[in-house]
mmCIF file of C-alpha atoms and ligand atoms in Angstrom:
data_model
loop_
_atom_site.group_PDB
_atom_site.id
_atom_site.type_symbol
_atom_site.label_atom_id
_atom_site.label_comp_id
_atom_site.label_asym_id
_atom_site.label_seq_id
_atom_site.Cartn_x
_atom_site.Cartn_y
_atom_site.Cartn_z
ATOM 1 C CA MET A 480 -10.918 3.270 12.411
ATOM 2 C CA SER A 481 -8.546 0.198 12.370
ATOM 3 C CA LEU A 482 -9.711 -3.147 11.344
ATOM 4 C CA LEU A 483 -6.717 -4.787 13.106
ATOM 5 C CA SER A 484 -5.221 -3.215 16.203
ATOM 6 C CA VAL A 485 -2.352 -5.087 17.792
ATOM 7 C CA ASP A 486 -1.264 -3.930 21.168
ATOM 8 C CA ALA A 487 1.971 -5.166 23.058
ATOM 9 C CA LEU A 488 1.904 -8.527 21.163
ATOM 10 C CA SER A 489 4.534 -10.936 22.639
ATOM 11 C CA VAL A 490 5.264 -14.637 21.863
ATOM 12 C CA THR A 491 7.533 -16.634 23.815
ATOM 13 C CA PHE A 492 8.778 -20.266 22.986
ATOM 14 C CA ALA A 493 9.428 -22.581 25.750
ATOM 15 C CA GLY A 494 12.869 -24.317 25.851
ATOM 16 C CA HIS A 495 13.284 -27.380 23.933
ATOM 17 C CA GLY A 496 11.841 -25.604 20.876
ATOM 18 C CA THR A 497 12.027 -27.706 17.651
ATOM 19 C CA GLY A 498 11.823 -24.855 15.162
ATOM 20 C CA ARG A 499 14.458 -23.487 12.978
ATOM 21 C CA GLY A 500 17.062 -21.691 15.366
ATOM 22 C CA ALA A 501 14.971 -22.451 18.392
ATOM 23 C CA GLY A 502 18.145 -21.813 20.477
ATOM 24 C CA ARG A 503 19.704 -24.076 22.999
ATOM 25 C CA ALA A 504 17.397 -26.825 24.331
ATOM 26 C CA GLY A 505 16.069 -25.660 27.598
ATOM 27 C CA ARG A 506 16.249 -21.922 26.921
ATOM 28 C CA ALA A 507 12.961 -19.908 26.287
ATOM 29 C CA THR A 508 13.027 -17.723 23.126
ATOM 30 C CA LYS A 509 11.092 -14.426 23.155
ATOM 31 C CA ALA A 510 10.514 -14.155 19.604
ATOM 32 C CA VAL A 511 8.088 -11.231 19.599
ATOM 33 C CA ASP A 512 8.450 -8.778 22.538
ATOM 34 C CA GLY A 513 5.721 -6.096 22.746
ATOM 35 C CA VAL A 514 4.930 -5.131 19.209
ATOM 36 C CA SER A 515 1.999 -2.853 18.532
ATOM 37 C CA PHE A 516 0.569 -1.620 15.161
ATOM 38 C CA ASP A 517 -2.754 -0.859 13.559
ATOM 39 C CA VAL A 518 -3.969 -1.728 10.062
ATOM 40 C CA ALA A 519 -7.091 0.005 8.630
ATOM 41 C CA GLU A 520 -9.294 -1.030 5.735
ATOM 42 C CA GLY A 521 -7.641 -0.113 2.386
ATOM 43 C CA GLN A 522 -4.346 0.521 4.121
ATOM 44 C CA VAL A 523 -1.008 -1.405 3.541
ATOM 45 C CA VAL A 524 1.118 -1.686 6.670
ATOM 46 C CA GLY A 525 4.627 -3.107 6.438
ATOM 47 C CA LEU A 526 6.614 -5.292 8.947
ATOM 48 C CA VAL A 527 10.246 -5.091 7.862
ATOM 49 C CA GLY A 528 13.398 -6.464 9.349
ATOM 50 C CA GLU A 529 16.145 -9.235 8.898
ATOM 51 C CA SER A 530 15.808 -12.856 9.224
ATOM 52 C CA GLY A 531 14.732 -13.958 12.618
ATOM 53 C CA CYS A 532 13.478 -10.620 13.834
ATOM 54 C CA GLY A 533 9.873 -12.066 14.461
ATOM 55 C CA LYS A 534 7.945 -11.232 11.282
ATOM 56 C CA SER A 535 6.464 -14.784 10.673
ATOM 57 C CA VAL A 536 5.926 -15.465 14.388
ATOM 58 C CA THR A 537 3.820 -12.281 14.648
ATOM 59 C CA ALA A 538 1.721 -13.255 11.577
ATOM 60 C CA LEU A 539 1.120 -16.814 12.882
ATOM 61 C CA ALA A 540 0.157 -15.525 16.230
ATOM 62 C CA LEU A 541 -2.504 -13.133 14.619
ATOM 63 C CA MET A 542 -3.883 -16.016 12.526
ATOM 64 C CA GLY A 543 -4.128 -18.231 15.544
ATOM 65 C CA LEU A 544 -1.725 -20.695 13.913
ATOM 66 C CA LEU A 545 1.007 -21.133 16.517
ATOM 67 C CA PRO A 546 0.961 -24.328 18.423
ATOM 68 C CA ARG A 547 -0.869 -24.120 21.877
ATOM 69 C CA LYS A 548 1.791 -26.211 23.607
ATOM 70 C CA GLY A 549 5.049 -24.703 24.527
ATOM 71 C CA VAL A 550 4.328 -21.327 23.343
ATOM 72 C CA SER A 551 2.832 -18.346 25.298
ATOM 73 C CA VAL A 552 1.227 -15.279 23.633
ATOM 74 C CA GLY A 553 0.648 -12.108 25.308
ATOM 75 C CA GLY A 554 -0.956 -8.642 24.461
ATOM 76 C CA ARG A 555 -4.176 -8.062 22.448
ATOM 77 C CA ALA A 556 -4.926 -8.075 18.694
ATOM 78 C CA GLU A 557 -8.375 -6.818 18.111
ATOM 79 C CA PHE A 558 -9.874 -7.728 14.568
ATOM 80 C CA ASP A 559 -13.163 -5.769 14.028
ATOM 81 C CA GLY A 560 -13.381 -5.370 17.945
ATOM 82 C CA ALA A 561 -12.819 -8.932 18.917
ATOM 83 C CA ASP A 562 -9.458 -10.288 20.395
ATOM 84 C CA LEU A 563 -7.815 -12.751 18.015
ATOM 85 C CA LEU A 564 -5.536 -14.047 20.694
ATOM 86 C CA SER A 565 -8.138 -15.122 23.234
ATOM 87 C CA MET A 566 -10.734 -16.343 20.656
ATOM 88 C CA GLY A 567 -11.643 -20.087 20.769
ATOM 89 C CA GLU A 568 -10.287 -22.355 18.091
ATOM 90 C CA LYS A 569 -13.558 -22.898 16.326
ATOM 91 C CA LYS A 570 -14.260 -19.008 16.094
ATOM 92 C CA ILE A 571 -10.828 -18.068 14.694
ATOM 93 C CA ARG A 572 -11.098 -21.038 12.302
ATOM 94 C CA ASP A 573 -14.319 -19.522 10.852
ATOM 95 C CA LEU A 574 -12.666 -16.174 10.708
ATOM 96 C CA ARG A 575 -9.833 -17.690 8.773
ATOM 97 C CA GLY A 576 -12.160 -19.238 6.365
ATOM 98 C CA SER A 577 -14.024 -15.965 5.707
ATOM 99 C CA GLN A 578 -12.311 -12.745 6.639
ATOM 100 C CA LEU A 579 -8.636 -13.325 7.389
ATOM 101 C CA ALA A 580 -6.186 -14.833 4.781
ATOM 102 C CA MET A 581 -2.586 -15.396 4.730
ATOM 103 C CA ILE A 582 -0.090 -16.035 1.925
ATOM 104 C CA PHE A 583 2.566 -18.291 3.743
ATOM 105 C CA GLN A 584 6.333 -17.859 3.256
ATOM 106 C CA ASP A 585 6.558 -21.595 2.478
ATOM 107 C CA PRO A 586 3.965 -22.273 -0.469
ATOM 108 C CA LEU A 587 4.658 -26.216 -0.579
ATOM 109 C CA SER A 588 3.553 -26.684 2.961
ATOM 110 C CA SER A 589 0.361 -24.728 2.604
ATOM 111 C CA LEU A 590 -1.008 -26.331 -0.501
ATOM 112 C CA ASN A 591 -2.698 -29.802 -0.473
ATOM 113 C CA PRO A 592 -0.255 -32.054 -2.323
ATOM 114 C CA VAL A 593 -2.811 -34.702 -3.420
ATOM 115 C CA VAL A 594 -5.552 -32.254 -4.736
ATOM 116 C CA PRO A 595 -5.091 -30.523 -8.090
ATOM 117 C CA ILE A 596 -4.554 -26.817 -8.122
ATOM 118 C CA GLY A 597 -7.926 -26.143 -9.926
ATOM 119 C CA VAL A 598 -9.971 -27.995 -7.148
ATOM 120 C CA GLN A 599 -8.161 -26.042 -4.509
ATOM 121 C CA VAL A 600 -8.893 -22.756 -6.219
ATOM 122 C CA THR A 601 -12.503 -23.461 -7.139
ATOM 123 C CA GLU A 602 -13.302 -24.754 -3.697
ATOM 124 C CA ILE A 603 -12.484 -21.318 -2.509
ATOM 125 C CA LEU A 604 -14.444 -19.596 -5.006
ATOM 126 C CA THR A 605 -17.562 -21.774 -4.124
ATOM 127 C CA ARG A 606 -17.161 -21.372 -0.434
ATOM 128 C CA HIS A 607 -16.501 -17.499 -0.417
ATOM 129 C CA ARG A 608 -18.166 -16.244 -3.710
ATOM 130 C CA GLY A 609 -20.787 -18.798 -4.375
ATOM 131 C CA LEU A 610 -19.424 -19.601 -7.818
ATOM 132 C CA LYS A 611 -19.954 -23.078 -9.151
ATOM 133 C CA GLY A 612 -19.143 -25.242 -12.111
ATOM 134 C CA GLU A 613 -18.037 -23.520 -15.311
ATOM 135 C CA ALA A 614 -18.286 -20.067 -13.726
ATOM 136 C CA ALA A 615 -15.952 -21.175 -10.921
ATOM 137 C CA ARG A 616 -13.382 -22.807 -13.354
ATOM 138 C CA LYS A 617 -13.303 -19.744 -15.631
ATOM 139 C CA GLU A 618 -12.667 -17.527 -12.608
ATOM 140 C CA ALA A 619 -10.016 -19.731 -11.313
ATOM 141 C CA ALA A 620 -8.253 -19.605 -14.599
ATOM 142 C CA SER A 621 -8.669 -15.929 -14.774
ATOM 143 C CA LEU A 622 -6.962 -15.720 -11.315
ATOM 144 C CA LEU A 623 -4.070 -17.859 -12.360
ATOM 145 C CA ASP A 624 -3.725 -15.646 -15.375
ATOM 146 C CA ARG A 625 -3.803 -12.449 -13.177
ATOM 147 C CA VAL A 626 -0.789 -13.939 -11.038
ATOM 148 C CA GLY A 627 1.272 -14.654 -14.168
ATOM 149 C CA ILE A 628 0.700 -18.345 -14.449
ATOM 150 C CA PRO A 629 1.096 -19.275 -18.137
ATOM 151 C CA ASP A 630 -1.577 -21.734 -19.735
ATOM 152 C CA PRO A 631 -3.876 -21.551 -16.696
ATOM 153 C CA ASP A 632 -6.369 -24.122 -18.229
ATOM 154 C CA ARG A 633 -3.637 -26.806 -18.142
ATOM 155 C CA ARG A 634 -2.240 -25.691 -14.738
ATOM 156 C CA LEU A 635 -5.467 -26.012 -13.078
ATOM 157 C CA LYS A 636 -5.479 -29.788 -13.707
ATOM 158 C CA GLU A 637 -2.011 -30.122 -12.305
ATOM 159 C CA TYR A 638 -0.895 -31.082 -8.693
ATOM 160 C CA PRO A 639 1.276 -28.797 -6.517
ATOM 161 C CA HIS A 640 4.398 -30.817 -7.271
ATOM 162 C CA GLN A 641 4.093 -30.377 -10.989
ATOM 163 C CA LEU A 642 4.611 -26.533 -10.611
ATOM 164 C CA SER A 643 7.829 -24.778 -9.930
ATOM 165 C CA GLY A 644 8.420 -23.212 -6.655
ATOM 166 C CA GLY A 645 7.503 -19.631 -8.052
ATOM 167 C CA MET A 646 4.374 -20.892 -9.612
ATOM 168 C CA ARG A 647 3.227 -22.575 -6.290
ATOM 169 C CA GLN A 648 3.757 -19.186 -4.699
ATOM 170 C CA ARG A 649 1.548 -17.512 -7.393
ATOM 171 C CA ALA A 650 -1.063 -20.113 -6.908
ATOM 172 C CA LEU A 651 -1.187 -19.392 -3.233
ATOM 173 C CA ILE A 652 -1.559 -15.860 -3.900
ATOM 174 C CA ALA A 653 -4.427 -16.491 -6.285
ATOM 175 C CA MET A 654 -6.138 -18.458 -3.544
ATOM 176 C CA ALA A 655 -5.720 -15.589 -1.034
ATOM 177 C CA VAL A 656 -7.209 -13.134 -3.514
ATOM 178 C CA ALA A 657 -10.029 -15.565 -4.374
ATOM 179 C CA CYS A 658 -11.213 -15.379 -0.770
ATOM 180 C CA ALA A 659 -11.715 -11.617 -0.994
ATOM 181 C CA PRO A 660 -10.604 -11.359 2.751
ATOM 182 C CA ARG A 661 -11.035 -8.201 4.898
ATOM 183 C CA LEU A 662 -7.451 -8.819 6.146
ATOM 184 C CA LEU A 663 -4.666 -10.345 4.129
ATOM 185 C CA ILE A 664 -1.338 -10.981 5.730
ATOM 186 C CA ALA A 665 1.240 -11.702 3.034
ATOM 187 C CA ASP A 666 4.614 -13.189 4.455
ATOM 188 C CA GLU A 667 7.318 -12.484 1.933
ATOM 189 C CA PRO A 668 4.955 -13.178 -0.960
ATOM 190 C CA THR A 669 7.193 -12.279 -3.787
ATOM 191 C CA THR A 670 10.658 -13.210 -2.364
ATOM 192 C CA ALA A 671 10.905 -16.275 -4.552
ATOM 193 C CA LEU A 672 9.733 -14.613 -7.740
ATOM 194 C CA ASP A 673 11.652 -12.852 -10.591
ATOM 195 C CA VAL A 674 11.180 -9.070 -10.769
ATOM 196 C CA THR A 675 8.738 -8.987 -13.614
ATOM 197 C CA ILE A 676 6.355 -11.446 -11.834
ATOM 198 C CA GLN A 677 6.934 -9.615 -8.582
ATOM 199 C CA ALA A 678 5.818 -6.317 -10.116
ATOM 200 C CA GLN A 679 2.625 -8.083 -11.415
ATOM 201 C CA ILE A 680 1.922 -9.561 -7.958
ATOM 202 C CA LEU A 681 2.406 -6.254 -6.249
ATOM 203 C CA GLU A 682 0.087 -4.660 -8.673
ATOM 204 C CA LEU A 683 -2.678 -7.322 -8.007
ATOM 205 C CA LEU A 684 -2.152 -6.804 -4.208
ATOM 206 C CA LYS A 685 -2.516 -3.054 -4.593
ATOM 207 C CA GLU A 686 -5.671 -3.486 -6.705
ATOM 208 C CA LEU A 687 -7.097 -5.745 -3.954
ATOM 209 C CA VAL A 688 -6.452 -2.923 -1.441
ATOM 210 C CA ASP A 689 -7.597 -0.099 -3.616
ATOM 211 C CA GLN A 690 -10.898 -1.668 -5.260
ATOM 212 C CA GLU A 691 -11.924 -4.089 -2.362
ATOM 213 C CA GLY A 692 -10.682 -2.176 0.743
ATOM 214 C CA THR A 693 -8.699 -5.151 1.943
ATOM 215 C CA ALA A 694 -6.319 -4.347 4.838
ATOM 216 C CA LEU A 695 -2.987 -5.654 3.937
ATOM 217 C CA LEU A 696 -0.150 -6.573 6.283
ATOM 218 C CA MET A 697 2.936 -6.849 4.254
ATOM 219 C CA ILE A 698 5.838 -8.885 5.678
ATOM 220 C CA THR A 699 9.160 -8.451 3.717
ATOM 221 C CA HIS A 700 12.666 -7.741 4.044
ATOM 222 C CA ASP A 701 12.683 -6.192 0.664
ATOM 223 C CA LEU A 702 12.649 -2.307 1.009
ATOM 224 C CA GLY A 703 11.797 -2.111 -2.732
ATOM 225 C CA VAL A 704 8.473 -3.684 -1.921
ATOM 226 C CA VAL A 705 7.988 -1.415 1.011
ATOM 227 C CA ALA A 706 8.586 1.608 -1.290
ATOM 228 C CA GLY A 707 6.215 0.456 -3.833
ATOM 229 C CA LEU A 708 3.289 -0.707 -1.600
ATOM 230 C CA CYS A 709 3.198 0.275 2.172
ATOM 231 C CA ASP A 710 1.573 3.434 3.548
ATOM 232 C CA GLN A 711 2.954 2.858 7.114
ATOM 233 C CA VAL A 712 6.015 0.754 8.002
ATOM 234 C CA ASN A 713 7.251 -0.920 11.208
ATOM 235 C CA VAL A 714 10.967 -1.820 11.336
ATOM 236 C CA LEU A 715 11.474 -4.684 13.779
ATOM 237 C CA TYR A 716 14.682 -5.869 15.259
ATOM 238 C CA ALA A 717 15.043 -8.806 17.599
ATOM 239 C CA GLY A 718 11.321 -8.958 18.329
ATOM 240 C CA ARG A 719 10.663 -5.283 18.906
ATOM 241 C CA ALA A 720 9.657 -2.346 16.670
ATOM 242 C CA VAL A 721 12.668 -0.076 16.574
ATOM 243 C CA GLU A 722 11.124 2.515 14.141
ATOM 244 C CA THR A 723 7.528 3.213 12.918
ATOM 245 C CA ALA A 724 6.515 5.862 10.446
ATOM 246 C CA GLY A 725 4.725 6.603 7.160
ATOM 247 C CA ARG A 726 6.588 5.336 4.102
ATOM 248 C CA ARG A 727 7.712 8.715 2.768
ATOM 249 C CA GLU A 728 8.772 9.953 6.194
ATOM 250 C CA LEU A 729 10.795 6.749 6.839
ATOM 251 C CA PHE A 730 12.634 6.859 3.533
ATOM 252 C CA ALA A 731 13.391 10.537 3.826
ATOM 253 C CA HIS A 732 14.433 10.358 7.443
ATOM 254 C CA PRO A 733 15.452 6.845 8.677
ATOM 255 C CA THR A 734 16.168 7.728 12.393
ATOM 256 C CA HIS A 735 17.016 4.513 14.245
ATOM 257 C CA PRO A 736 20.535 3.502 13.340
ATOM 258 C CA TYR A 737 19.367 0.131 12.168
ATOM 259 C CA ALA A 738 16.762 1.621 9.858
ATOM 260 C CA HIS A 739 19.305 4.160 8.750
ATOM 261 C CA GLY A 740 21.680 1.206 8.065
ATOM 262 C CA LEU A 741 19.063 -0.789 6.092
ATOM 263 C CA LEU A 742 18.393 2.119 3.795
ATOM 264 C CA GLY A 743 22.013 2.817 3.451
ATOM 265 C CA SER A 744 22.830 -0.602 2.316
ATOM 266 C CA ILE A 745 20.459 -0.681 -0.735
ATOM 267 C CA PRO A 746 21.403 1.109 -4.200
ATOM 268 C CA ARG A 747 19.437 4.202 -4.665
ATOM 269 C CA LEU A 748 19.155 5.892 -8.095
ATOM 270 C CA ASP A 749 19.066 9.344 -6.315
ATOM 271 C CA ALA A 750 22.361 8.652 -4.567
ATOM 272 C CA PRO A 751 25.316 10.675 -5.754
ATOM 273 C CA ARG A 752 27.521 8.698 -8.380
ATOM 274 C CA GLY A 753 30.264 6.569 -6.865
ATOM 275 C CA GLU A 754 28.795 6.665 -3.285
ATOM 276 C CA PRO A 755 29.664 3.246 -1.736
ATOM 277 C CA LEU A 756 26.951 1.063 -0.177
ATOM 278 C CA ARG A 757 27.308 0.702 3.487
ATOM 279 C CA PRO A 758 26.486 -2.773 4.844
ATOM 280 C CA ILE A 759 25.451 -3.248 8.548
ATOM 281 C CA ARG A 760 28.131 -4.886 10.220
ATOM 282 C CA GLY A 761 27.651 -8.397 12.129
ATOM 283 C CA SER A 762 24.596 -10.293 12.213
ATOM 284 C CA ILE A 763 21.231 -10.480 14.101
ATOM 285 C CA ASN A 764 23.077 -12.906 16.520
ATOM 286 C CA ASP A 765 25.254 -10.189 17.721
ATOM 287 C CA LYS A 766 22.811 -8.802 20.138
ATOM 288 C CA ILE A 767 22.218 -8.323 23.787
ATOM 289 C CA ALA A 768 18.972 -8.826 25.705
ATOM 290 C CA TRP A 769 16.446 -5.878 25.352
ATOM 291 C CA ALA A 770 16.221 -5.826 29.201
ATOM 292 C CA ASP A 771 19.988 -4.899 29.459
ATOM 293 C CA GLY A 772 19.871 -2.096 26.712
ATOM 294 C CA CYS A 773 19.385 -1.797 23.050
ATOM 295 C CA ALA A 774 19.644 -5.112 21.300
ATOM 296 C CA PHE A 775 21.292 -3.458 18.267
ATOM 297 C CA ALA A 776 23.961 -1.737 20.262
ATOM 298 C CA PRO A 777 26.870 -4.400 19.406
ATOM 299 C CA ARG A 778 26.352 -3.458 15.677
ATOM 300 C CA CYS A 779 25.606 0.135 15.888
ATOM 301 C CA ASP A 780 27.696 2.877 14.474
ATOM 302 C CA PHE A 781 26.096 5.407 16.876
ATOM 303 C CA TYR A 782 26.527 3.362 20.044
ATOM 304 C CA THR A 783 27.079 5.306 23.301
ATOM 305 C CA LEU A 784 27.384 3.742 26.903
ATOM 306 C CA GLN A 785 23.840 4.923 27.470
ATOM 307 C CA CYS A 786 22.631 2.341 25.114
ATOM 308 C CA LEU A 787 23.539 -0.238 27.787
ATOM 309 C CA THR A 788 21.376 1.272 30.576
ATOM 310 C CA GLY A 789 18.147 -0.610 30.187
ATOM 311 C CA THR A 790 15.575 -0.929 27.501
ATOM 312 C CA PRO A 791 15.097 2.136 25.222
ATOM 313 C CA GLU A 792 11.506 3.434 24.940
ATOM 314 C CA LEU A 793 9.656 4.430 21.750
ATOM 315 C CA THR A 794 9.830 8.231 21.475
ATOM 316 C CA GLU A 795 9.141 10.732 18.605
ATOM 317 C CA PRO A 796 12.415 12.608 18.317
ATOM 318 C CA ARG A 797 11.803 13.888 14.835
ATOM 319 C CA ALA A 798 8.121 14.272 13.983
ATOM 320 C CA PRO A 799 4.663 13.442 15.588
ATOM 321 C CA GLY A 800 3.764 9.857 14.736
ATOM 322 C CA HIS A 801 7.284 8.867 13.690
ATOM 323 C CA GLN A 802 8.312 6.578 16.600
ATOM 324 C CA VAL A 803 11.931 5.592 17.227
ATOM 325 C CA ARG A 804 13.317 3.312 19.898
ATOM 326 C CA CYS A 805 16.825 4.831 20.446
ATOM 327 C CA VAL A 806 18.704 6.991 22.883
ATOM 328 C CA ASN A 807 21.090 8.396 20.206
ATOM 329 C CA PRO A 808 18.943 8.545 17.121
ATOM 330 C CA VAL A 809 20.325 9.854 13.678
ATOM 331 C CA LEU A 810 19.049 13.350 13.535
ATOM 332 C CA PRO A 811 19.804 15.873 10.778
ATOM 333 C CA ALA A 812 23.047 17.806 11.165
ATOM 334 C CA ASP A 813 21.206 21.026 12.107
ATOM 335 C CA ARG A 814 19.279 19.368 14.925
ATOM 336 C CA SER A 815 22.572 17.974 16.332
ATOM 337 C CA ALA A 816 24.212 21.376 16.051
ATOM 338 C CA ASP A 817 21.305 22.789 17.859
ATOM 339 C CA ALA A 818 21.695 20.093 20.479
ATOM 340 C CA ALA A 819 25.364 20.802 20.796
ATOM 341 C CA GLU A 820 24.658 24.445 21.202
ATOM 342 C CA VAL A 821 22.085 24.010 23.930
ATOM 343 C CA SER A 822 24.502 21.587 25.836
ATOM 344 C CA SER A 823 27.531 23.751 25.579
HETATM 345 N N1 ATP B 1735 8.786 -23.092 16.829
HETATM 346 C C1 ATP B 1735 9.653 -22.348 17.277
HETATM 347 N N2 ATP B 1735 10.353 -22.739 18.383
HETATM 348 C C2 ATP B 1735 11.344 -21.782 18.863
HETATM 349 N N3 ATP B 1735 11.572 -20.704 18.330
HETATM 350 C C3 ATP B 1735 11.120 -20.292 17.123
HETATM 351 C C4 ATP B 1735 10.125 -21.245 16.614
HETATM 352 N N4 ATP B 1735 9.644 -20.574 15.486
HETATM 353 C C5 ATP B 1735 10.426 -19.398 15.362
HETATM 354 N N5 ATP B 1735 11.369 -19.276 16.393
HETATM 355 C C6 ATP B 1735 12.219 -18.136 16.576
HETATM 356 O O1 ATP B 1735 11.436 -17.001 16.730
HETATM 357 C C7 ATP B 1735 12.360 -16.028 16.185
HETATM 358 C C8 ATP B 1735 11.564 -15.178 15.011
HETATM 359 O O2 ATP B 1735 11.286 -16.182 13.929
HETATM 360 P P1 ATP B 1735 10.569 -15.776 12.605
HETATM 361 O O3 ATP B 1735 10.252 -16.914 11.909
HETATM 362 O O4 ATP B 1735 9.295 -14.984 13.054
HETATM 363 O O5 ATP B 1735 11.552 -14.842 11.842
HETATM 364 P P2 ATP B 1735 11.334 -13.854 10.577
HETATM 365 O O6 ATP B 1735 11.518 -12.618 10.887
HETATM 366 O O7 ATP B 1735 10.030 -14.496 9.854
HETATM 367 O O8 ATP B 1735 12.436 -14.429 9.571
HETATM 368 P P3 ATP B 1735 12.753 -14.661 8.103
HETATM 369 O O9 ATP B 1735 13.062 -13.410 7.421
HETATM 370 O O10 ATP B 1735 13.803 -15.614 7.938
HETATM 371 O O11 ATP B 1735 11.514 -15.370 7.672
HETATM 372 C C9 ATP B 1735 13.621 -16.562 15.596
HETATM 373 O O12 ATP B 1735 14.629 -16.518 16.475
HETATM 374 C C10 ATP B 1735 13.232 -18.132 15.467
HETATM 375 O O13 ATP B 1735 14.224 -18.912 15.648
HETATM 376 MG MG1 MG B 1736 9.604 -15.356 8.087
#
């Protein structure tokens, strides 16, 4: 059974938004538009997509951290049977302190600048795991060590501004792990880190999932991270899921042209030698409203006129459980040939 069950989540920012890229003053922005997914205990579910597609806003909505004013949130998000979206402020704050944790994309804004790192980590260990004094200090040092922070005893005494950006990110990861949450939302936790540290962090997250049964919602635009960690993947585009599948199925058969393009634009060791990388043309700004057709149509290599006739629904053109929002999906040549034969 799912620990988190998100059903038709939507988030709209009223006009005059002040956030990054909030659009022209006066115009509402639908940042998340009917997103549904489940995360079970011990499962890693990925939210993938390019900048601005709604990943962080989805996470903040689930954590109850969006401002109440000027933002309307719709749909349902059940955590262990209770709806996070309609929950009172106090109740969700209690849950955040005990069962839900998030690693934020921006580490500096989520650490307290005037409290040493050690105090921030030990506070969590005391509150969540009842560790005190020397035992808490030792565990804090061991956590910093596990996230790859050298000389942890010295670092525990330092303030956030004395750590590099990558170290602050790792300190935040240590704090999230210290809570032993039931659900951990990790928003691009390794983007700022070099690859060896990245591997270490991914290993730590994997351990948390395997040994503690933590449910992990992994937000990333890095397909390498998805390949190494996620069981189930949701590819988002302009606030909607365009493809949802198990990791193996998605990597073997990316079927929405956007997912197909994403996978085609990364180097693969199993690709034939000399095969060029195929970038996706244009940017996420070249889109049409979902109400008018497929938002990806202006950038799509498989575009047809049918793509502009209203919102495409999620269907399963390839395999059960592999959902794709596209009227002209990328299917294997034999399937297309079959289709051509049937229609001729
Ligand atoms: N406070 C806000 N007011 C208005 N619009 C906002 C606000 N915060 C985010 N948005 C808009 O919501 C959309 C989704 O933003 P979000 O931060 O979720 O993107 P993201 O997928 O996390 O991107 P990135 O990979 O860059 O972190 C964007 O168009 C963004 O401009
Ligand atoms: Mg983000």
